[in-house]
Amino acid sequence: MPQSEPVENAVPRRERVCFLMHLKPDRVEDYLAVHEHVWPDMLDALRRTGWHNYSLFLRAEDGLVVGYLETDDYERAQREMAETDVNARWQATMAEYFVSESNPDAASERLTEYFHLA
C-alpha cells in the first residue's frame, strides 16, 4: 500500500514571542493593581491587532516582567497596536512604572526562542 504524502496544515503556525521589561521595584504593587482592571478597549485592541494567548509574569523582588504571546506576525501586530489611540494612552499611563520611563513597548527586550516541545 503506498504511503500518502503528509497533508499541509491549513492553520498557519503562530509566532511565539517572549520579552522582558523592568519595573521600578517600588512600583510593582501599583502596576499589578492597574492590571486588575485593564481597559476593555485596550483588550479589544490587542485582540483585533493579533495578540493571542498573551500573558505577563512577574518576579516581584526586582520588578522583572516576562511577557509571552502568540501571533501570526509580531512586527505587524506591534505596528498595528502602536497605531491605536488606546495603546498610546495605555503606554503613557504605564511609563511611570518602568525603569525606563520611555514607552514601555519600545523598552521591551525580545528573547530568542531556542527550544520548543509541542
Short mmCIF file of C-alpha atoms in Angstrom, two decimals:
data_model
loop_
_atom_site.label_atom_id
_atom_site.label_comp_id
_atom_site.label_asym_id
_atom_site.label_seq_id
_atom_site.Cartn_x
_atom_site.Cartn_y
_atom_site.Cartn_z
CA MET A 1 0.00 0.00 0.00
CA PRO A 2 1.58 3.33 -1.00
CA GLN A 3 2.23 5.88 1.70
CA SER A 4 0.34 9.10 1.36
CA GLU A 5 2.06 12.44 1.33
CA PRO A 6 1.79 14.48 4.54
CA VAL A 7 -1.14 16.87 4.44
CA GLU A 8 -0.18 20.51 4.77
CA ASN A 9 -1.67 22.02 7.89
CA ALA A 10 -4.17 24.67 6.81
CA VAL A 11 -3.63 26.64 10.02
CA PRO A 12 -0.59 28.93 9.83
CA ARG A 13 1.96 28.48 12.59
CA ARG A 14 1.76 31.26 15.09
CA GLU A 15 4.88 33.05 16.16
CA ARG A 16 5.64 32.58 19.87
CA VAL A 17 7.08 35.76 21.34
CA CYS A 18 8.71 36.23 24.74
CA PHE A 19 10.02 39.55 26.02
CA LEU A 20 11.39 41.23 29.14
CA MET A 21 10.56 44.56 30.75
CA HIS A 22 11.81 46.06 34.01
CA LEU A 23 9.52 47.68 36.57
CA LYS A 24 10.67 50.01 39.30
CA PRO A 25 10.68 47.65 42.31
CA ASP A 26 8.86 50.21 44.47
CA ARG A 27 6.02 50.45 41.89
CA VAL A 28 5.25 46.73 41.50
CA GLU A 29 2.11 46.76 43.66
CA ASP A 30 0.67 49.78 41.84
CA TYR A 31 1.43 48.20 38.45
CA LEU A 32 -0.33 44.98 39.46
CA ALA A 33 -3.35 46.94 40.71
CA VAL A 34 -3.72 48.66 37.32
CA HIS A 35 -3.64 45.28 35.58
CA GLU A 36 -6.57 44.04 37.66
CA HIS A 37 -8.73 46.37 35.56
CA VAL A 38 -7.21 46.61 32.08
CA TRP A 39 -9.39 48.87 29.98
CA PRO A 40 -11.88 46.89 27.84
CA ASP A 41 -10.95 48.93 24.75
CA MET A 42 -7.27 48.03 25.32
CA LEU A 43 -8.16 44.32 25.49
CA ASP A 44 -10.25 44.69 22.32
CA ALA A 45 -7.38 46.43 20.52
CA LEU A 46 -4.93 43.67 21.49
CA ARG A 47 -7.27 41.00 20.15
CA ARG A 48 -8.07 42.96 16.99
CA THR A 49 -4.38 43.51 16.17
CA GLY A 50 -3.46 39.85 16.53
CA TRP A 51 -2.23 39.35 20.11
CA HIS A 52 -3.27 35.86 21.25
CA ASN A 53 -2.58 33.79 24.36
CA TYR A 54 -0.95 36.88 25.91
CA SER A 55 0.41 36.56 29.45
CA LEU A 56 2.61 38.61 31.75
CA PHE A 57 4.70 37.11 34.54
CA LEU A 58 6.46 38.95 37.35
CA ARG A 59 9.47 38.43 39.58
CA ALA A 60 8.37 40.89 42.25
CA GLU A 61 11.63 41.23 44.18
CA ASP A 62 13.35 43.08 41.33
CA GLY A 63 10.47 44.06 39.02
CA LEU A 64 11.36 41.75 36.14
CA VAL A 65 8.35 41.27 33.84
CA VAL A 66 8.29 38.43 31.33
CA GLY A 67 5.71 38.68 28.57
CA TYR A 68 4.54 35.90 26.28
CA LEU A 69 2.18 35.99 23.33
CA GLU A 70 1.35 34.19 20.14
CA THR A 71 0.64 35.99 16.89
CA ASP A 72 0.65 35.41 13.15
CA ASP A 73 3.10 38.28 12.58
CA TYR A 74 4.68 40.03 15.58
CA GLU A 75 6.03 43.04 13.68
CA ARG A 76 2.61 43.66 12.14
CA ALA A 77 0.83 43.15 15.49
CA GLN A 78 3.19 45.65 17.15
CA ARG A 79 2.83 48.16 14.33
CA GLU A 80 -0.98 47.94 14.27
CA MET A 81 -1.17 48.20 18.05
CA ALA A 82 1.12 51.25 18.01
CA GLU A 83 -1.32 52.95 15.63
CA THR A 84 -4.22 52.78 18.09
CA ASP A 85 -5.19 55.70 20.31
CA VAL A 86 -5.92 53.41 23.25
CA ASN A 87 -2.40 52.00 23.13
CA ALA A 88 -0.90 55.50 23.19
CA ARG A 89 -2.97 56.31 26.28
CA TRP A 90 -2.14 52.96 27.95
CA GLN A 91 1.61 53.28 27.31
CA ALA A 92 1.60 56.84 28.66
CA THR A 93 -0.12 55.56 31.81
CA MET A 94 2.29 52.62 32.17
CA ALA A 95 5.51 54.61 31.62
CA GLU A 96 5.78 55.74 35.25
CA TYR A 97 6.05 52.13 36.47
CA PHE A 98 9.07 51.17 34.36
CA VAL A 99 12.77 51.73 34.95
CA SER A 100 13.00 53.36 31.53
CA GLU A 101 10.21 55.94 31.57
CA SER A 102 10.01 55.95 27.80
CA ASN A 103 7.31 53.97 26.01
CA PRO A 104 7.31 50.54 27.73
CA ASP A 105 6.70 48.83 24.37
CA ALA A 106 9.87 50.38 22.98
CA ALA A 107 11.87 49.43 26.08
CA SER A 108 10.92 45.75 25.94
CA GLU A 109 13.65 43.25 25.10
CA ARG A 110 12.60 40.35 22.87
CA LEU A 111 14.11 36.97 23.69
CA THR A 112 15.21 34.32 21.20
CA GLU A 113 13.37 31.02 21.29
CA TYR A 114 15.86 28.17 21.06
CA PHE A 115 13.76 25.16 22.09
CA HIS A 116 10.10 24.19 21.95
CA LEU A 117 8.33 20.96 22.88
CA ALA A 118 4.86 20.93 21.37
#
